[in-house]
Tab-separated table of C-alpha atoms in Angstrom:
chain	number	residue	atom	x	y	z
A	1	UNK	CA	26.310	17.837	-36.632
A	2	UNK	CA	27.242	15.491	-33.934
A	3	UNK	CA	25.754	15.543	-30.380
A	4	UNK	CA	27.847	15.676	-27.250
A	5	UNK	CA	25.475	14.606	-24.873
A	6	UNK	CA	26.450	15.531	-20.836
A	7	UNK	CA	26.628	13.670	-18.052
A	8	UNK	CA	22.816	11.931	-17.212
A	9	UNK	CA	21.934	13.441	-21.152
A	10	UNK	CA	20.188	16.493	-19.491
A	11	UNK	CA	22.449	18.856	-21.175
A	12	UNK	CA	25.314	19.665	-23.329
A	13	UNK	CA	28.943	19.864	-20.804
A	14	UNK	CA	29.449	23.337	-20.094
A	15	UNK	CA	25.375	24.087	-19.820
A	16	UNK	CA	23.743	25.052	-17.019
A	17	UNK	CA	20.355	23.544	-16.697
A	18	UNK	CA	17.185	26.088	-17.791
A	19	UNK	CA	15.393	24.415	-14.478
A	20	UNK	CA	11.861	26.536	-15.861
A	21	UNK	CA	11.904	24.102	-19.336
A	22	UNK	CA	13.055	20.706	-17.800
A	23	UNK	CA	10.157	21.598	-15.130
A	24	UNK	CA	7.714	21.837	-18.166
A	25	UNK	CA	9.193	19.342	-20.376
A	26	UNK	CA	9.848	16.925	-17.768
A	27	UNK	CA	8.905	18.023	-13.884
A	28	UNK	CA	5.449	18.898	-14.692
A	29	UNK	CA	5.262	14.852	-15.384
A	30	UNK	CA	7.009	13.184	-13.108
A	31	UNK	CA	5.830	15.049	-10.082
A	32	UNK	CA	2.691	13.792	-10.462
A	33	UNK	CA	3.953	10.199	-9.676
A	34	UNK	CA	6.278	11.218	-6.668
A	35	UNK	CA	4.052	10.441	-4.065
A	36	UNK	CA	3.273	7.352	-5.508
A	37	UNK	CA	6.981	6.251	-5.199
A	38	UNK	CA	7.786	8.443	-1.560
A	39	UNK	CA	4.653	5.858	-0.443
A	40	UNK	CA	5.602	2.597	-2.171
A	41	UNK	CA	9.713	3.376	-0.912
A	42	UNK	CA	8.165	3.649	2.671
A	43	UNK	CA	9.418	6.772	4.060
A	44	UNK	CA	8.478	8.188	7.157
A	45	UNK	CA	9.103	10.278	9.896
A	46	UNK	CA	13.090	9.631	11.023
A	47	UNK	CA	14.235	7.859	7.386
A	48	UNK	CA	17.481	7.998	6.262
A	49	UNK	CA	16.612	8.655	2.508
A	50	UNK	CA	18.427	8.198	-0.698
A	51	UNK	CA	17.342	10.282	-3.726
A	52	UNK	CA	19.399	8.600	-6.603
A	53	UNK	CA	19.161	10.607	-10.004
A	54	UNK	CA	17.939	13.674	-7.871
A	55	UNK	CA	17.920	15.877	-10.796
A	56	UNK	CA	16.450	19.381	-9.404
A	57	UNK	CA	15.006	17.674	-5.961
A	58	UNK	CA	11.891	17.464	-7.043
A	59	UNK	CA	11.237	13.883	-5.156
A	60	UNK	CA	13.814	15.070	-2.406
A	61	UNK	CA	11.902	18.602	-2.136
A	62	UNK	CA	8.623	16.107	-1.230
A	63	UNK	CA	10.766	13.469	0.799
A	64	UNK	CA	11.935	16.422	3.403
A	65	UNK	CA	8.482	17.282	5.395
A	66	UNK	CA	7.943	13.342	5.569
A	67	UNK	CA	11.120	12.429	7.296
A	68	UNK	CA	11.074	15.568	9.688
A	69	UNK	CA	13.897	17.171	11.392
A	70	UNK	CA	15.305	13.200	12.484
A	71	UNK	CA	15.633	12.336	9.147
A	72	UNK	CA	17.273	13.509	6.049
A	73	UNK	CA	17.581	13.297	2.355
A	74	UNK	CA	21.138	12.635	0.306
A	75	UNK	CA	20.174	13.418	-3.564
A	76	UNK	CA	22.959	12.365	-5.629
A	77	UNK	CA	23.144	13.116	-9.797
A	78	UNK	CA	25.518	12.427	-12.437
A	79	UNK	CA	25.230	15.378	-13.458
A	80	UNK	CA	26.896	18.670	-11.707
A	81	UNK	CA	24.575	21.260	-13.510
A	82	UNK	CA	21.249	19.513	-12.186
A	83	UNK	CA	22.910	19.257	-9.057
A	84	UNK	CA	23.233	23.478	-9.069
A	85	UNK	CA	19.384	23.186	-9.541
A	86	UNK	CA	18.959	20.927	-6.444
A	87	UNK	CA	21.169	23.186	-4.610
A	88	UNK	CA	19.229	26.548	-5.717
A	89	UNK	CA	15.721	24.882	-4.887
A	90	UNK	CA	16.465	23.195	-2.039
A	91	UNK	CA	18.842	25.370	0.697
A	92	UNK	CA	17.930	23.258	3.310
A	93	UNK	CA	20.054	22.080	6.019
A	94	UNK	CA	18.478	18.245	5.847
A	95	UNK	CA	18.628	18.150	2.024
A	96	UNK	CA	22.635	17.239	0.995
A	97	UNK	CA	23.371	17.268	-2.459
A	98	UNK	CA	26.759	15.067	-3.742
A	99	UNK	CA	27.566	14.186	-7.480
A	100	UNK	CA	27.809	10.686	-7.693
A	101	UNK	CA	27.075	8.016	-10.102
A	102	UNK	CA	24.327	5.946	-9.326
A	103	UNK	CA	26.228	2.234	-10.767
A	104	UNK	CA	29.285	3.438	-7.804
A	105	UNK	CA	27.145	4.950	-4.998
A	106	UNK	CA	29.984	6.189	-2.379
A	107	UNK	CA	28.127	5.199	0.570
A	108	UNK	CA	28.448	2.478	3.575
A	109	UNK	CA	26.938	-0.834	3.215
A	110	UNK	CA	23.411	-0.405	5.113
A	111	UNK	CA	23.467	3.059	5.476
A	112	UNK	CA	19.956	4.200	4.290
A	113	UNK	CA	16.203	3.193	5.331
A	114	UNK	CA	14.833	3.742	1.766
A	115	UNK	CA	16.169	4.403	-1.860
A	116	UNK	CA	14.141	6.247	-4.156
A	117	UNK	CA	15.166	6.780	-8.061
A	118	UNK	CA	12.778	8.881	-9.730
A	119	UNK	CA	13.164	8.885	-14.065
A	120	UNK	CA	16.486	8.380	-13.901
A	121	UNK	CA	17.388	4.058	-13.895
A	122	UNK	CA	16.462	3.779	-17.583
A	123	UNK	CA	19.339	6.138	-18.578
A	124	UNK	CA	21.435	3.937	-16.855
A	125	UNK	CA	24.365	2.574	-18.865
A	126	UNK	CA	24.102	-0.835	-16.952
A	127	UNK	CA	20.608	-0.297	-14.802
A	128	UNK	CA	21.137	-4.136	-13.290
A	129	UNK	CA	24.517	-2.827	-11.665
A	130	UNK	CA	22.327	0.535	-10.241
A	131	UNK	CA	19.861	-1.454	-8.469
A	132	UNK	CA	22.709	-3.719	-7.319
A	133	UNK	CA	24.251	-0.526	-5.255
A	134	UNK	CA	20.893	0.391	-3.624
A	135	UNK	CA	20.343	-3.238	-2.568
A	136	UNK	CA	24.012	-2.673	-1.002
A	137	UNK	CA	23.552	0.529	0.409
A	138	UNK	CA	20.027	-0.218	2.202
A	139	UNK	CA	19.562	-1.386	5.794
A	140	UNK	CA	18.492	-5.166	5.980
A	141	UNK	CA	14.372	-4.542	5.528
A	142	UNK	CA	15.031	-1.249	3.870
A	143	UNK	CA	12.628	-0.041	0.639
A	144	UNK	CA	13.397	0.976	-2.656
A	145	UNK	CA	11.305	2.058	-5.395
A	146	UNK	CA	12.016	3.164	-8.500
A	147	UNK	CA	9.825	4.799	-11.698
A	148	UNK	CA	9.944	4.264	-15.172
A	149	UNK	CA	8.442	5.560	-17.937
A	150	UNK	CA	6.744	2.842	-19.684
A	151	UNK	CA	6.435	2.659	-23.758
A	152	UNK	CA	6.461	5.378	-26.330
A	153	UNK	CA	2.844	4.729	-27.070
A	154	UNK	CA	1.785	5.387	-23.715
A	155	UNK	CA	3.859	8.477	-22.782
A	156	UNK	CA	3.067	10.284	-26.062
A	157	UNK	CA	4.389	13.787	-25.136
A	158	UNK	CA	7.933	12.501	-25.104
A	159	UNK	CA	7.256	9.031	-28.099
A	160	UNK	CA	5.830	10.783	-30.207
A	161	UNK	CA	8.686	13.483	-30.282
A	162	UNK	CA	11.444	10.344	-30.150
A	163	UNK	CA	9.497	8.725	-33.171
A	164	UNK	CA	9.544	11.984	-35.622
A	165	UNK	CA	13.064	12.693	-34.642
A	166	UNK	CA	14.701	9.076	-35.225
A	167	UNK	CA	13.769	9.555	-38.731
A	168	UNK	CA	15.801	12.618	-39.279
A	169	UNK	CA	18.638	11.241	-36.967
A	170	UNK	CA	18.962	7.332	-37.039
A	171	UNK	CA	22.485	6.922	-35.712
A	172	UNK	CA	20.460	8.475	-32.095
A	173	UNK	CA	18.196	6.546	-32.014
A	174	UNK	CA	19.189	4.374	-29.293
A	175	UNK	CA	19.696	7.942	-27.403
A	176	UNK	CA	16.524	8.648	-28.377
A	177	UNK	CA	14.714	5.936	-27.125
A	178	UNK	CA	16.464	5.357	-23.673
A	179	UNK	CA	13.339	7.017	-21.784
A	180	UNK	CA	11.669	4.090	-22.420
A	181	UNK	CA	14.465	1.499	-22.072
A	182	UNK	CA	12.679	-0.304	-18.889
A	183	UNK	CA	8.916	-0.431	-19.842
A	184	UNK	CA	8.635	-3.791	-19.817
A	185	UNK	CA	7.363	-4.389	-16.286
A	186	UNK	CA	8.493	-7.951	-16.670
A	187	UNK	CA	12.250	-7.172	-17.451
A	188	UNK	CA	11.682	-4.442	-14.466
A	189	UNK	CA	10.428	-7.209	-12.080
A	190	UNK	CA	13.704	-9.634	-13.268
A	191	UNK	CA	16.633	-6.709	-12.710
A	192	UNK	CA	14.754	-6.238	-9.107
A	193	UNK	CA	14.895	-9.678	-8.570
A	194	UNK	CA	18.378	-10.100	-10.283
A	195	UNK	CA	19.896	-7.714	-7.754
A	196	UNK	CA	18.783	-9.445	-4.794
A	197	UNK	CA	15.416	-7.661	-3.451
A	198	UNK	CA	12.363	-9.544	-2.206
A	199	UNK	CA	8.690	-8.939	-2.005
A	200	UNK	CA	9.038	-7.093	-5.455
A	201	UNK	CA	6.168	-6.017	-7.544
A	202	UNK	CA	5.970	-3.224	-10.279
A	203	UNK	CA	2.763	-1.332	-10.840
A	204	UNK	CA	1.374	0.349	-14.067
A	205	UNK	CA	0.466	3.941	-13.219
A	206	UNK	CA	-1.357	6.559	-15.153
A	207	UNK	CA	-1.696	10.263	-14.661
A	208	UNK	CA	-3.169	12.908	-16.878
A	209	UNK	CA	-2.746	16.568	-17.254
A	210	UNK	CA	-3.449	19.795	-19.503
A	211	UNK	CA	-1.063	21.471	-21.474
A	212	UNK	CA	-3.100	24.956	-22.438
A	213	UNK	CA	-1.383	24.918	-25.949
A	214	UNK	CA	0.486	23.095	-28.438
A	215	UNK	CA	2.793	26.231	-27.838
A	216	UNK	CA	3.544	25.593	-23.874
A	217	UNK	CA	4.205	22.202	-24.876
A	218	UNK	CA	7.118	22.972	-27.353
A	219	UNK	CA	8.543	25.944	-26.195
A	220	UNK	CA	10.795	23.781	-23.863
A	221	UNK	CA	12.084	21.961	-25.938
A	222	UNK	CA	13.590	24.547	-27.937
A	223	UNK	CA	15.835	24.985	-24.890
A	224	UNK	CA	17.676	21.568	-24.995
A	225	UNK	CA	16.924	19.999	-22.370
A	226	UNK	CA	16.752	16.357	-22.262
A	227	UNK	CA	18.054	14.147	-24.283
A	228	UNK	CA	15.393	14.167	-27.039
A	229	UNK	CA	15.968	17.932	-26.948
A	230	UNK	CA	19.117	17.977	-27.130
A	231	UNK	CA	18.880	15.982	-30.425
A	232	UNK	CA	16.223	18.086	-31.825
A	233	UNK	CA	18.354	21.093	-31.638
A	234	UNK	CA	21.094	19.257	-33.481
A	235	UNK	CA	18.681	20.003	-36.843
A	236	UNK	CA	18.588	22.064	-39.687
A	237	UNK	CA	16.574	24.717	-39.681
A	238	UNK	CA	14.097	23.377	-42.183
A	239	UNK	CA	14.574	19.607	-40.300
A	240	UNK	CA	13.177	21.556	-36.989
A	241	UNK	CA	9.874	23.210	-38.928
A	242	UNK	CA	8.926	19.493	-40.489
A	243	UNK	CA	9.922	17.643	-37.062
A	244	UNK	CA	7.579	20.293	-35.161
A	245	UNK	CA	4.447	20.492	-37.781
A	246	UNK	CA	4.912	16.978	-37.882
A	247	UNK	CA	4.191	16.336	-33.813
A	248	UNK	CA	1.824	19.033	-33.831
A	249	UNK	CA	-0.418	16.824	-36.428
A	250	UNK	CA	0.070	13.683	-34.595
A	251	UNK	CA	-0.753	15.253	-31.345
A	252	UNK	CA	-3.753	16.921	-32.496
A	253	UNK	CA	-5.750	13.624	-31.627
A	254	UNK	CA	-5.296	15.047	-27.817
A	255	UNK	CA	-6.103	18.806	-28.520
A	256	UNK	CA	-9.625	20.093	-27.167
A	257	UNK	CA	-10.384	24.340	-27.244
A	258	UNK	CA	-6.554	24.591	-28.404
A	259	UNK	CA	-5.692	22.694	-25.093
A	260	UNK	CA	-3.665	19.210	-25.197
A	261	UNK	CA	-5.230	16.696	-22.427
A	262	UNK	CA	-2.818	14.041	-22.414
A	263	UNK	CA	-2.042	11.019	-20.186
A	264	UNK	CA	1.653	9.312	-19.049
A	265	UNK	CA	2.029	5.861	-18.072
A	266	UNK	CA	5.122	4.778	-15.471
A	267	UNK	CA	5.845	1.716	-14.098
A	268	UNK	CA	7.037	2.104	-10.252
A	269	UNK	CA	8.765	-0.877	-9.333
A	270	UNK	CA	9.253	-1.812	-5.596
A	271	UNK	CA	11.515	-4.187	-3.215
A	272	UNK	CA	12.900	-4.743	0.356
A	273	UNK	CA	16.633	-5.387	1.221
């Protein structure tokens, strides 16, 4: 069975988004390093913001009570169905949503204070061209900041998944293994530097959290969601029982009172126009 990955590889054309299992498969993560990013991006009371790869607004959702009512925050997405997800979650009359691919932003030159991309660079096709465009569409002394995942090893909710799965589907594996496509911090630093920024510097970050069963953590991804998902679902029956008792046993290492405690590492890479 082939795969017919959507638009930003959150789901299937035609899907709408099942915003409760990317929120536990995904959100639940990444949220924890938004502030990080909102901080290192500079925003503040008054910015014109950019939320590239917006997905369901979660960075956008924390951007809007820092930049106040003379500010606002643009989230643009690939994707159409996360941008439903944005709309539902965030009705707010400072919050605009526009499809838009990240490598062709249709903005002015100089027309934001800060670009943030949260999770999203590493999917792009060419991520050197991406960072190009919000070099182009920030204000001379603008911020942008962008985070990564890092390597499979260190994000093993989502590598060790990848890992189990590229064994029972080899021609995806380069699908598979796009989440972690910019974890080298030094090839990070070099497309930063490549598309023109100064004062850049990228920064190893850790966060941990508790998943209260082995359950909670794959019930999600049952739904599809995500790229690795996705490619999951695209397995027999029998494939999907060995892929799953397989993870379970390799994430065992992290389970405590039937709880998993596991960390994520992302690199959040920074730079001024």
């Amino acid at each position: 069975m082939s795969t017919n990955f959507g638009a930003g590889f959150h789901v299937a054309p035609g899907r709408a988004v099942d915003a409760s299992a990317y929120d536990r498969f995904t959100g639940r993560w990444s949220r924890l390093f938004v502030p990080s990013v909102l901080s290192t991006a500079e925003i503040a009371s008054g910015c014109r913001v950019l939320d590239v790869s917006t997905g369901t607004g979660e960075a956008a959702l924390m951007a809007l009570p820092i930049v106040g009512a003379s500010g606002f925050v643009i989230g643009a997405d690939i994707s159409p169905a996360m941008l439903e997800g944005a709309r539902a979650r965030l009705n707010q009359p400072l919050f605009w949503p526009i499809a838009a691919d990240g490598q062709t932003l249709p903005f002015s030159d100089a027309s934001f204070d800060s670009v943030i991309c949260q999770l999203g660079l590493q999917f792009f096709p060419n991520p050197a061209l991406g960072l190009a465009e919000f070099r182009r569409v920030l204000r001379s002394g603008g911020s942008v900041a962008v985070c990564v995942i890092s390597t499979p090893d260190r994000a093993p909710m989502w590598g060790i998944l990848a890992d189990a799965l590229s064994r029972f589907r080899p021609a995806l594996r380069n699908i598979l293994y796009l989440s972690f496509s910019l974890g080298d911090p030094t090839r990070l630093e070099g497309l930063l530097t490549g598309a023109g920024f100064r004062d850049i510097g990228v920064e190893r970050q850790k966060r941990e959290d508790i998943t209260e069963s082995f359950n909670e953590y794959w019930d999600p991804i049952e739904a599809g969601i995500g790229s690795i998902p996705q490619s999951y679902l695209t397995l027999s029956d029998v494939d999907r029982r060995s892929v799953r008792e397989e993870v379970r046993a390799r994430l065992s290492r992290f389970e405590s009172d039937g709880k998993l405690l596991m960390s994520v590492e992302m690199l959040i890479g920074r730079g001024r126009a």
